[in-house]
Coordinates of C-alpha atoms and ligand atoms in Angstrom, one line a residue:
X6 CA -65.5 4.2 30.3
X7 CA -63.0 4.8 27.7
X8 CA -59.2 4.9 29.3
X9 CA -57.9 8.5 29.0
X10 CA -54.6 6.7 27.8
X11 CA -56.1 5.0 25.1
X12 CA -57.7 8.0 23.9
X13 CA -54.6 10.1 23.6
X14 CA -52.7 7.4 22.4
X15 CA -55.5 6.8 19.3
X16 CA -55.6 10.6 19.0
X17 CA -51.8 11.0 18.4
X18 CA -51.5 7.9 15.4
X19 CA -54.3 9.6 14.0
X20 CA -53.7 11.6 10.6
X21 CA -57.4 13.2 11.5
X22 CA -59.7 14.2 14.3
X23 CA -60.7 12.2 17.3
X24 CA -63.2 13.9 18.6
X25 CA -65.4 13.7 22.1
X26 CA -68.5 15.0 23.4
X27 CA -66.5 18.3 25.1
X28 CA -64.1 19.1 21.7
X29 CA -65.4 21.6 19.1
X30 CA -67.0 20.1 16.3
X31 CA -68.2 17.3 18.2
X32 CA -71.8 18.2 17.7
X33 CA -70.9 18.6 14.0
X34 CA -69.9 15.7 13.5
X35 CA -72.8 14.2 15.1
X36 CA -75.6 15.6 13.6
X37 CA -76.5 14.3 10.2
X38 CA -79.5 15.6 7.6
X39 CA -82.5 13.6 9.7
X40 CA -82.4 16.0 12.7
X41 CA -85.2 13.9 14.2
X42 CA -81.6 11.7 15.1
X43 CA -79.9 13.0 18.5
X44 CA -77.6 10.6 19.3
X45 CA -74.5 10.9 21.4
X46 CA -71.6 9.1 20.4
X47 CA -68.2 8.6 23.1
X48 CA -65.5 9.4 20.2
X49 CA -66.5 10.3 16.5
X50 CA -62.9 9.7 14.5
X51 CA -63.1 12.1 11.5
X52 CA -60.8 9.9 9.3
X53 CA -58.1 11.7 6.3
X54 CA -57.3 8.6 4.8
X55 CA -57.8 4.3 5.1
X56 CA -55.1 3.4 7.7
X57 CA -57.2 6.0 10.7
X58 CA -60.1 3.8 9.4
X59 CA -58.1 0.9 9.9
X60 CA -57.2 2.3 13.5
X61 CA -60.4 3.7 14.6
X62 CA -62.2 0.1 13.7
X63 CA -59.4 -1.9 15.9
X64 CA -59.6 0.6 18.5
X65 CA -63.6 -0.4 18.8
X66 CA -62.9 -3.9 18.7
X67 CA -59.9 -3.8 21.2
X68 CA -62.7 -1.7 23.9
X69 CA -66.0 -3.2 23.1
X70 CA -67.1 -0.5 21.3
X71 CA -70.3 -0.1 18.8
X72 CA -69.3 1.2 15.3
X73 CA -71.1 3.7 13.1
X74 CA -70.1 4.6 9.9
X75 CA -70.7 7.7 8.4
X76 CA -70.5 8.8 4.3
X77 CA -72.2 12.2 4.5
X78 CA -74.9 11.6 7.2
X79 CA -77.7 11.7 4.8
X80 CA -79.5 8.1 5.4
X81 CA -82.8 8.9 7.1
X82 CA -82.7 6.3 9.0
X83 CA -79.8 8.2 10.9
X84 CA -77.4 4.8 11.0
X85 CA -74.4 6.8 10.5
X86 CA -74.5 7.7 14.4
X87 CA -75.1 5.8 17.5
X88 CA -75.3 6.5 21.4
X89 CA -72.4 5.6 23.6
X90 CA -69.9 4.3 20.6
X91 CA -67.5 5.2 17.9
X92 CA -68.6 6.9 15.0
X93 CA -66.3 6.2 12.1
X94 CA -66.7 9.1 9.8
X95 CA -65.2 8.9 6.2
X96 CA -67.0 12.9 5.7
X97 CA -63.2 14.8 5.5
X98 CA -62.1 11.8 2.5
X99 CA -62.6 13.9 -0.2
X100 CA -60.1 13.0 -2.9
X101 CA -61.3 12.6 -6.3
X102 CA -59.4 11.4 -9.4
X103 CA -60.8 11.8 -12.9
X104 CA -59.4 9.5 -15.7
X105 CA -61.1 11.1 -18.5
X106 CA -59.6 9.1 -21.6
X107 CA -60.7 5.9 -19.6
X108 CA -63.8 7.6 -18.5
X109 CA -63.8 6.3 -15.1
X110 CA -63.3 7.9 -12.0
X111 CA -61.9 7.6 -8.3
X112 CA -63.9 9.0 -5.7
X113 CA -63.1 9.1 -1.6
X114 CA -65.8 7.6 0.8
X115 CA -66.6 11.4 1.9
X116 CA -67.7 12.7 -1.2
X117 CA -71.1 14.1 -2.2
X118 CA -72.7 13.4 -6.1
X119 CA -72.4 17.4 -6.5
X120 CA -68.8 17.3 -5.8
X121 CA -68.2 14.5 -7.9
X122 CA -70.3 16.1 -11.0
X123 CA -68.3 19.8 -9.9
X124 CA -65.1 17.8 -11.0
X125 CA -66.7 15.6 -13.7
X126 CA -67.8 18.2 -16.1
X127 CA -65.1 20.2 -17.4
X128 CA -64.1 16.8 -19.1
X129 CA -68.1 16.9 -20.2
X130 CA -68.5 13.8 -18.3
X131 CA -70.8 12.5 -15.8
X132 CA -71.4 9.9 -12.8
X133 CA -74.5 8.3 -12.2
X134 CA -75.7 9.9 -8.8
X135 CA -78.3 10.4 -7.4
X136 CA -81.7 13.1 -8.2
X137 CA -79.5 15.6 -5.3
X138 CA -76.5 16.9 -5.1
X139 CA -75.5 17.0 -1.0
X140 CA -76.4 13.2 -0.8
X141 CA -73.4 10.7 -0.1
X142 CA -71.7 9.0 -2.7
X143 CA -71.1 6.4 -0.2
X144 CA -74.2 5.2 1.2
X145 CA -75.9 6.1 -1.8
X146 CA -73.8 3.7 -3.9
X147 CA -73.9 0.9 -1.2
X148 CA -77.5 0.6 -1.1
X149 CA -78.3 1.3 -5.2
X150 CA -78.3 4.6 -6.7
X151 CA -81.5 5.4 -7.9
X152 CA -80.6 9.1 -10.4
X153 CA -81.3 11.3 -13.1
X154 CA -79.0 8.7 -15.4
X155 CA -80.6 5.6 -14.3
X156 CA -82.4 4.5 -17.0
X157 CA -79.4 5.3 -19.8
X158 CA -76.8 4.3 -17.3
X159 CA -78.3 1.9 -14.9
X160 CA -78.1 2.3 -10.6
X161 CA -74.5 4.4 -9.2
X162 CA -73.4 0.6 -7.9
X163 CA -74.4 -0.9 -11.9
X164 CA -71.4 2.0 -12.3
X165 CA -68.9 0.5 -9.5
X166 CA -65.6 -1.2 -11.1
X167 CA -63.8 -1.4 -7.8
X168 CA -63.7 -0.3 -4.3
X169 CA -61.0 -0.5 -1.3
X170 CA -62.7 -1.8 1.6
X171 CA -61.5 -2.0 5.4
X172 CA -62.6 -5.6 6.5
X173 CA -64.4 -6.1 10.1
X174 CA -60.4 -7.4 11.1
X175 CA -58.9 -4.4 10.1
X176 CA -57.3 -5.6 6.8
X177 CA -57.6 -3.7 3.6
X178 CA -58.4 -5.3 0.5
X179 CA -59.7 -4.5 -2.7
X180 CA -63.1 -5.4 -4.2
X181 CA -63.5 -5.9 -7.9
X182 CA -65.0 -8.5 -10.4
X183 CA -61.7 -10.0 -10.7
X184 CA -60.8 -9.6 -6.8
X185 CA -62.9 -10.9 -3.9
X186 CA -66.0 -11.0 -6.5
X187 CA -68.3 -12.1 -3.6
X188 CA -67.2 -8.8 -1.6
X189 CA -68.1 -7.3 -4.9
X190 CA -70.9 -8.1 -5.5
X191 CA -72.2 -7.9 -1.7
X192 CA -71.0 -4.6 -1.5
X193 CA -73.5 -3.4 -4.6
X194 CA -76.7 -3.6 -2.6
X195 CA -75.9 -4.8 0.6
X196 CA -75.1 -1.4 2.1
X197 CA -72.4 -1.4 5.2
X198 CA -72.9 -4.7 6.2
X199 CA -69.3 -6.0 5.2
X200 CA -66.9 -3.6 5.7
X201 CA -65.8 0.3 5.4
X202 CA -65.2 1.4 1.7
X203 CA -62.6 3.8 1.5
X204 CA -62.6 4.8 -2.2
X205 CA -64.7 3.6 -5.4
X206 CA -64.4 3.4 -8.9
X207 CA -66.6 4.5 -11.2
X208 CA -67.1 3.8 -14.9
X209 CA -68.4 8.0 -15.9
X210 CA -70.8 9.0 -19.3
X211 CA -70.4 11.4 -21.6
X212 CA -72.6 13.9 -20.9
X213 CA -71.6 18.1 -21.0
X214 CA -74.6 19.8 -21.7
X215 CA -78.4 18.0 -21.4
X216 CA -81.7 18.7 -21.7
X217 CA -83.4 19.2 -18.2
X218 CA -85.4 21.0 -16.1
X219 CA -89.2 20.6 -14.8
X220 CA -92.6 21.7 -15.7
X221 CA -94.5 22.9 -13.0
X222 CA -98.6 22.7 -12.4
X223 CA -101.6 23.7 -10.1
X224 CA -102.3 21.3 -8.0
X225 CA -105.9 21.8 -8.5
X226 CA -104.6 20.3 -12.1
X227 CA -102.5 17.7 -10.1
X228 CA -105.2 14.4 -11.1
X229 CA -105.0 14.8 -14.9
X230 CA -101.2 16.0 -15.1
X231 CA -100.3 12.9 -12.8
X232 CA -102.2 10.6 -15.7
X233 CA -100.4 12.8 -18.4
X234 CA -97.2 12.1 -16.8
X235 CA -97.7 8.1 -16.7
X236 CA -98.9 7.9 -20.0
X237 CA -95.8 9.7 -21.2
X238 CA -93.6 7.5 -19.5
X239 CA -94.8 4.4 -21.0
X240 CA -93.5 6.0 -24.2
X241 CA -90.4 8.0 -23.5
X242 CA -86.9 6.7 -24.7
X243 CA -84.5 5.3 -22.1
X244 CA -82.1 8.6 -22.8
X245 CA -84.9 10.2 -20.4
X246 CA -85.3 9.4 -16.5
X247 CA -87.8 11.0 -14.8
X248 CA -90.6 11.6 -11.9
X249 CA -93.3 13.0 -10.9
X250 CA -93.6 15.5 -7.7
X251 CA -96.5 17.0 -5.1
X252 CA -94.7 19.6 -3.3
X253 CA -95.0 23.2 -2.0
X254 CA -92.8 25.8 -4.1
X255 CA -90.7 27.5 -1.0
X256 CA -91.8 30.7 0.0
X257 CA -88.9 32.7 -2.3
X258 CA -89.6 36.4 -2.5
X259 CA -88.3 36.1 -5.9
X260 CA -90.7 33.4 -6.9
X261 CA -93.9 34.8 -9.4
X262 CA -97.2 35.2 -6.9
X263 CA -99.0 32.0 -8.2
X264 CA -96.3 30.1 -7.7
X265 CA -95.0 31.3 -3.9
X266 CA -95.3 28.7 -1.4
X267 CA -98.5 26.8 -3.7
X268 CA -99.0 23.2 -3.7
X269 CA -97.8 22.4 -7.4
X270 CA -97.4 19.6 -9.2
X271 CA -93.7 18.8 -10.7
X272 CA -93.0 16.9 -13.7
X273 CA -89.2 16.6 -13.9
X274 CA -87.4 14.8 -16.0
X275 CA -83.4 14.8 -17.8
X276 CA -82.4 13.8 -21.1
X277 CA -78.9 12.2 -21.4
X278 CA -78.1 14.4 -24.3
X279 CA -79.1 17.8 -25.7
X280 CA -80.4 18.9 -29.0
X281 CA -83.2 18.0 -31.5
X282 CA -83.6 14.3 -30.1
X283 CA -83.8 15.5 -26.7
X284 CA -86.1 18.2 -28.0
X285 CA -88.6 15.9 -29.2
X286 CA -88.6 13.5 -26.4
X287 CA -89.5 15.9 -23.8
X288 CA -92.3 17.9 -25.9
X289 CA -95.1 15.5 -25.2
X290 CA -94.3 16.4 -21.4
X291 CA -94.2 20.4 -22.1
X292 CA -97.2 20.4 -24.4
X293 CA -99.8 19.5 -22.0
X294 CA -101.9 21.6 -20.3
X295 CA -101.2 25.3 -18.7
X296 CA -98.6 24.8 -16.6
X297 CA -97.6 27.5 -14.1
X298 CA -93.8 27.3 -15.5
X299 CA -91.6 25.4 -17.9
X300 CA -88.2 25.1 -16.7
X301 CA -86.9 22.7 -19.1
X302 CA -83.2 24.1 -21.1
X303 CA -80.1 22.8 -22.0
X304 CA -78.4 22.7 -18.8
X305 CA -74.4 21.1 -17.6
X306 CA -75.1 18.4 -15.7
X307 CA -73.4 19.1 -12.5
X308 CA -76.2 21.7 -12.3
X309 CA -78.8 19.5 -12.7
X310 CA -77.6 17.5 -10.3
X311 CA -78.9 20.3 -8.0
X312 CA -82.0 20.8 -9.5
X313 CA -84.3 19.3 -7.1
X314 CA -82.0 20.1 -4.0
X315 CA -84.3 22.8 -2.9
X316 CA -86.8 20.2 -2.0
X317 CA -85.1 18.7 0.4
X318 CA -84.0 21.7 2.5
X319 CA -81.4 20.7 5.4
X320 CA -82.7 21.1 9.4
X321 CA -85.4 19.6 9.2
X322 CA -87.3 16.7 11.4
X323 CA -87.6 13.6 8.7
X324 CA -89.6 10.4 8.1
X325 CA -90.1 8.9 4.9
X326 CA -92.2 5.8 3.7
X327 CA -91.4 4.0 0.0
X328 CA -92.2 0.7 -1.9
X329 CA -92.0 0.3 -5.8
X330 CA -95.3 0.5 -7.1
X331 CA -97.4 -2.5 -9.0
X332 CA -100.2 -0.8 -10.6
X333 CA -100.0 3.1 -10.9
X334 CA -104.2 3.0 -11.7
X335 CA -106.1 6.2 -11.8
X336 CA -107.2 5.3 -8.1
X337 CA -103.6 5.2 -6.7
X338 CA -103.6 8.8 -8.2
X339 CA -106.8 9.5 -6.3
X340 CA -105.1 8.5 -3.3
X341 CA -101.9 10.6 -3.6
X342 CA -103.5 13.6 -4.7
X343 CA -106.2 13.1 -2.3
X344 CA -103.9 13.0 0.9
X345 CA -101.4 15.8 -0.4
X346 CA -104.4 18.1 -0.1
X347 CA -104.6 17.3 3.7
X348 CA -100.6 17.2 4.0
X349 CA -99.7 18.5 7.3
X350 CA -95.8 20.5 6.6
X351 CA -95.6 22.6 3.1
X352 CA -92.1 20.7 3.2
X353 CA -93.0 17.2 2.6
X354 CA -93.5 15.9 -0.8
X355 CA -94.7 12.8 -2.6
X356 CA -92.7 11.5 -5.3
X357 CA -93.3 9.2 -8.2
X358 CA -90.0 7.7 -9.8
X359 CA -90.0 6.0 -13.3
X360 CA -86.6 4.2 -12.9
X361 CA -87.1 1.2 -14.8
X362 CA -87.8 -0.1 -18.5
X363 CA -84.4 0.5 -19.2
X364 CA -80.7 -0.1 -18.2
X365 CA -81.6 -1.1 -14.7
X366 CA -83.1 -3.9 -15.8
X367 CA -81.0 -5.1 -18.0
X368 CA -78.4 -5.9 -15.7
X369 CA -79.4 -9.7 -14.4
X370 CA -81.2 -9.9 -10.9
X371 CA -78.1 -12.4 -9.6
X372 CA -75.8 -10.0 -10.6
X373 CA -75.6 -8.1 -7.8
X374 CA -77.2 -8.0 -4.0
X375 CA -79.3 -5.1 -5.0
X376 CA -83.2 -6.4 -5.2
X377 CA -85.6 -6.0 -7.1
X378 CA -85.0 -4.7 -10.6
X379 CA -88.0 -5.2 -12.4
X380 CA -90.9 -2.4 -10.8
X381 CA -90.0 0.0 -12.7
X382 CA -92.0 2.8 -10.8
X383 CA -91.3 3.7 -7.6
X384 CA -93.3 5.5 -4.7
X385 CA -92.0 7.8 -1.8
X386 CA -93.1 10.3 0.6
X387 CA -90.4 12.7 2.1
X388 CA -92.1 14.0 4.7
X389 CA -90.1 16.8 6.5
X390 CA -91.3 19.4 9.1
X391 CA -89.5 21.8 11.3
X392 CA -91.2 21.5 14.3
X393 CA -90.2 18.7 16.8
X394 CA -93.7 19.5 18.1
X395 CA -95.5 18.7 15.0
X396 CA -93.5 15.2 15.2
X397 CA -96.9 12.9 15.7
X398 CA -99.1 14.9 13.2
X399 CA -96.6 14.4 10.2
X400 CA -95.6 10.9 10.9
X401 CA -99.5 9.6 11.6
X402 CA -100.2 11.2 7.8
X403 CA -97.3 9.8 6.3
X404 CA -98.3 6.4 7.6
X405 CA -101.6 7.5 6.7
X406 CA -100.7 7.7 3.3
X407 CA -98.8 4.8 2.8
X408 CA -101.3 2.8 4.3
X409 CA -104.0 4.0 1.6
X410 CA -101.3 2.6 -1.0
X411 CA -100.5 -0.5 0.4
X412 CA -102.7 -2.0 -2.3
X413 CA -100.9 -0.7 -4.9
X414 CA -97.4 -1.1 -3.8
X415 CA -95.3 -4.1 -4.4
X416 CA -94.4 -6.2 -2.1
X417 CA -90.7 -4.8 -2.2
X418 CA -88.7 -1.7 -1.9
X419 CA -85.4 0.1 -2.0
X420 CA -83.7 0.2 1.1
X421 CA -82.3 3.4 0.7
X422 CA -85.4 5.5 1.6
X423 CA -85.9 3.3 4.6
X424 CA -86.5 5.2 7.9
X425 CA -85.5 3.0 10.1
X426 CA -88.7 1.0 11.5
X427 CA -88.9 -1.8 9.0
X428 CA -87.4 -4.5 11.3
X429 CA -87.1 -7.9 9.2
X430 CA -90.2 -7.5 7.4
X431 CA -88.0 -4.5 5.5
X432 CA -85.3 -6.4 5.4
X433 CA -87.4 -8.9 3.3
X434 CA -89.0 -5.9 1.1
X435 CA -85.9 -5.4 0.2
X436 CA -83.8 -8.1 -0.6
X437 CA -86.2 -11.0 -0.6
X438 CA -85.7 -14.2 0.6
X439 CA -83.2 -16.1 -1.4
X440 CA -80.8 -13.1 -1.9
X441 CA -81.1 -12.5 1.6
X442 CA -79.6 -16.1 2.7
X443 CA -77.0 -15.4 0.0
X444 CA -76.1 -12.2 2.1
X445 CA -76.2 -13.9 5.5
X446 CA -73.9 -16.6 4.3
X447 CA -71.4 -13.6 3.2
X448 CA -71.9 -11.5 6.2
X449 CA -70.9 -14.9 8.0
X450 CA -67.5 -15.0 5.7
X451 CA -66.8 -10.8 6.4
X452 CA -67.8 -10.2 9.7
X453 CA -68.9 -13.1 11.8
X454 CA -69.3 -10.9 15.0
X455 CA -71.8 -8.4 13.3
X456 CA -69.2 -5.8 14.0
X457 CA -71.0 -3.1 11.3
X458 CA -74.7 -3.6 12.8
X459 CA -75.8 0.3 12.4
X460 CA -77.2 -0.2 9.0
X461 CA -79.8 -2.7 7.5
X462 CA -78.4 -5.0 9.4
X463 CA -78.0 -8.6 7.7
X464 CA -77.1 -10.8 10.6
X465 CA -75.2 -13.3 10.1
X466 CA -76.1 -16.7 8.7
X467 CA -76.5 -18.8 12.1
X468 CA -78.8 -16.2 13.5
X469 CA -81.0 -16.3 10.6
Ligands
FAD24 C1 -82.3 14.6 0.7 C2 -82.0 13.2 0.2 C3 -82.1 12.9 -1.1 C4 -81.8 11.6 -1.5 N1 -81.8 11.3 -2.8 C5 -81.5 10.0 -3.3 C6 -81.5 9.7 -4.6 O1 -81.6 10.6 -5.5 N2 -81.2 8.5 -5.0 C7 -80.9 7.5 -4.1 O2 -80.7 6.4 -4.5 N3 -81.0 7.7 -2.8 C8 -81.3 9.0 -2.4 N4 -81.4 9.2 -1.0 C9 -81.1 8.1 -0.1 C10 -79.6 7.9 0.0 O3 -79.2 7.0 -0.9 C11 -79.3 7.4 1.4 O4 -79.7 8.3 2.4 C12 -77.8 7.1 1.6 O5 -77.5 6.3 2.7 C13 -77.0 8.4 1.7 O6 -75.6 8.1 1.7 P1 -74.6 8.8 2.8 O7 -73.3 8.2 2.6 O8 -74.8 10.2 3.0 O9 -75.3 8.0 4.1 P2 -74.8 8.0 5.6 O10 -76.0 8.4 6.4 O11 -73.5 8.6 5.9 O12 -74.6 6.4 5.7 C14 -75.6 5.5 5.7 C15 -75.2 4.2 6.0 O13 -74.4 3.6 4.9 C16 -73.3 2.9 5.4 N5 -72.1 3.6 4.9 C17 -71.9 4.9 4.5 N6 -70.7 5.1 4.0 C18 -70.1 3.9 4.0 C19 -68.8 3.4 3.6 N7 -68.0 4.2 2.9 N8 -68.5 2.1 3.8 C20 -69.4 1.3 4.4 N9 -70.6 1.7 4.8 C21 -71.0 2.9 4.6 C22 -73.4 2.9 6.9 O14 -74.0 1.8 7.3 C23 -74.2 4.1 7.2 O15 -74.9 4.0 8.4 C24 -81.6 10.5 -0.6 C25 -81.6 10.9 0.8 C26 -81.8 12.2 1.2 C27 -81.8 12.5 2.6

């Protein structure tokens, strides 16, 4: 029990909301993209600038309370609420600045990639986001930044020249290569574990107008365009990131017949650049087979930054399984293609991500906490459904699935797709060992008491 006192008190130095479990909005606030995650926070502060960040954190401290922190609610793992605590969410910080001559910009801890992109690209620039445009920029960044730049550009967190953080003890400093450089560089990769970012900066591309889109095939084709696709991307220029999809096309009215609500295979890709360079990259892709559509055109890129969004349709029940991938072999194809036929919700897909062989890898592996920079192919399955009562079928296949491709996968993944039941074993995946002792030691140095636990957690370094 929470004093009534208190409360008011907290509510009135606020510049935002405090919100509890009678106030409108409350259920708003907690309900985030997974909506397999119910949980029931006591007070969910929705925060307008750093100092009610600052507030809301010693206000949990002073009464015992467990902390959530909230970018946009995306993670699937559902971290960014909890049961009987404070949810800290940075969702109405929406400032962004653009410095176009220095080509950087400033973003607020509430932002989404589309909004940053919306505001990016009348100065033909662009961040490297994520392959969405609702996602966090927050969490996103935290954890990586895997995107449809990442191969030109490198990871959203390879883009990070500085952040304002709110430390476990309330203070607010800034994070930089030239200031608290071990903050820095825990902060790129390490996810929430050492304090509440308020605002980042971000070094931005020239980009305008690129060449983009997807090509689209039966999925009785799926085998041979899956093989086409890998052997393209052993030759394609770092300009062009791309992946590989098994989905459903929605049931759209306006869709063509043979492509309403079919299982399809989608080879989608973007070119950091437009014109007859671009052009020739991409026509090995467009020049095989028959494929139901070719949706490839010069595009802006704060519209491709939605291209994919329809896959990931909002509402729905969500658990998803990923590891980078060690030997994409004709029988790993098998596999995929082979469980997609017996896929239980029309809204889950299986993705295939070629990330690597580029600028990701070029940044050195000490650099920064992220792990694992040299797989350059990564596999996950985004299984979604509407129905809580279909809960058991969907997440037995999905485990079904990954299961089958255990002996493909590497031993190591990115903790961003996590759903929440990898335990230490993940943690490991992720980080490996050595990095992980490096992080423990720093989580020991930024919050000793575990304060920010409602991520992937890194404990710190005496409890290792
Ligand atoms: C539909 C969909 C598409 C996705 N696409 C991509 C993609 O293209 N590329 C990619 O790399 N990932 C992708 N992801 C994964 C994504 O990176 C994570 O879900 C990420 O956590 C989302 O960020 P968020 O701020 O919305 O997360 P939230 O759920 O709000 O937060 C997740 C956790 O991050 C921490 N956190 C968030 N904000 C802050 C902050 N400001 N300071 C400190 N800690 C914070 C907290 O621990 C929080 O629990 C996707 C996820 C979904 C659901």
């Amino acid at each position: 029990m929470i004093a009534e006192a208190a409360v008011r008190e907290l509510k009135s130095r606020l510049s935002g909301q405090l919100l509890m479990p009678a106030d409108e909005g409350y259920d708003a606030g907690r309900s985030v993209f997974n909506t397999m995650i119910q949980r029931r926070p006591a007070l969910i502060a929705r925060c307008a600038n750093a100092e009610d960040v600052v507030r809301a954190l010693i206000f949990a401290r002073e009464h015992d309370l467990l902390v959530s922190v909230k970018g946009t609610g995306h993670n699937v793992a559902g971290f960014a609420v909890c049961d009987g605590g404070f949810v800290i969410d940075l969702s109405p910080m929406k400032g962004i600045t653009v410095d176009a001559p220095g080509r950087t910009v400033r973003v607020g801890a509430g932002c989404t990639w589309g909004e940053v992109n919306d505001a990016l690209q009348p100065h033909a620039l662009a961040a490297a986001g994520g392959f969405v445009s609702v996602t966090g920029v927050s969490g996103l960044t935290l954890g990586g930044g895997l995107g449809w730049l990442v191969r030109k550009h490198g990871l959203a967190l390879d883009n990070m020249i500085s952040a304002r953080v709110v430390l476990a003890d309330g203070r607010i400093v800034a994070a930089s290569a030239t200031e608290n450089d071990d903050l820095f560089w825990g902060l790129r990769g390490g996810g929430g574990n050492f304090g509440i970012v308020t605002e980042f900066e971000f070094a931005v591309h020239p980009a305008g107008t690129v060449l983009a889109g997807v090509v689209l095939h039966p999925f009785a084709d799926a085998r041979q365009a899956l093989r086409q696709w890998r052997e393209f991307e052993k030759t394609t220029p770092e300009e062009f990131s791309g992946g590989a999809l098994l989905l459903h096309f929605p049931q759209d009215p306006s869709a063509p017949e043979p492509l309403r609500g079919a299982a399809i295979v989608g080879l989608a890709g973007v070119y950091a650049g437009a014109g007859p360079a671009a052009e020739k990259a991409v026509a090995p892709l467009r020049a095989y087979g028959t494929p139901l559509a070719d949706m490839f055109q010069p595009t802006p890129y704060n519209q491709v930054q939605r291209m994919a969004d329809f896959a990931f349709p909002p509402g729905m029940h969500n658990y998803w399984k990923s590891s980078y991938v060690k030997d994409l072999s004709d029988d790993a194809i098998d596999v995929l293609v082979d469980h997609f036929a017996r896929v239980p919700s029309p809204h889950t897909a299986i993705v295939l991500e070629h990330n690597g062989d580029g600028a990701l890898e070029r940044v050195p592996e000490s650099a920064t906490a992220f792990g694992h920079r040299g797989w350059p192919y990564n596999f996950v399955v985004t299984s979604a459904w509407s129905d809580p009562k279909d809960t058991e079928r969907n997440v037995t296949w999905t485990r079904g699935l990954y299961d089958a491709m255990r002996p493909f996968l590497a031993d190591a993944a990115y903790v961003n797709y996590y759903t929440g039941d990898e335990g230490r074993e993940g943690l490991h995946a992720a980080y490996g060992a050595e990095k992980l002792e490096r992080l423990a030691v720093l989580k020991t140095k930024y919050d000793p008491d575990n304060l920010f636990r409602m991520n992937q957690n890194i404990t710190p370094a005496e409890s290792l």
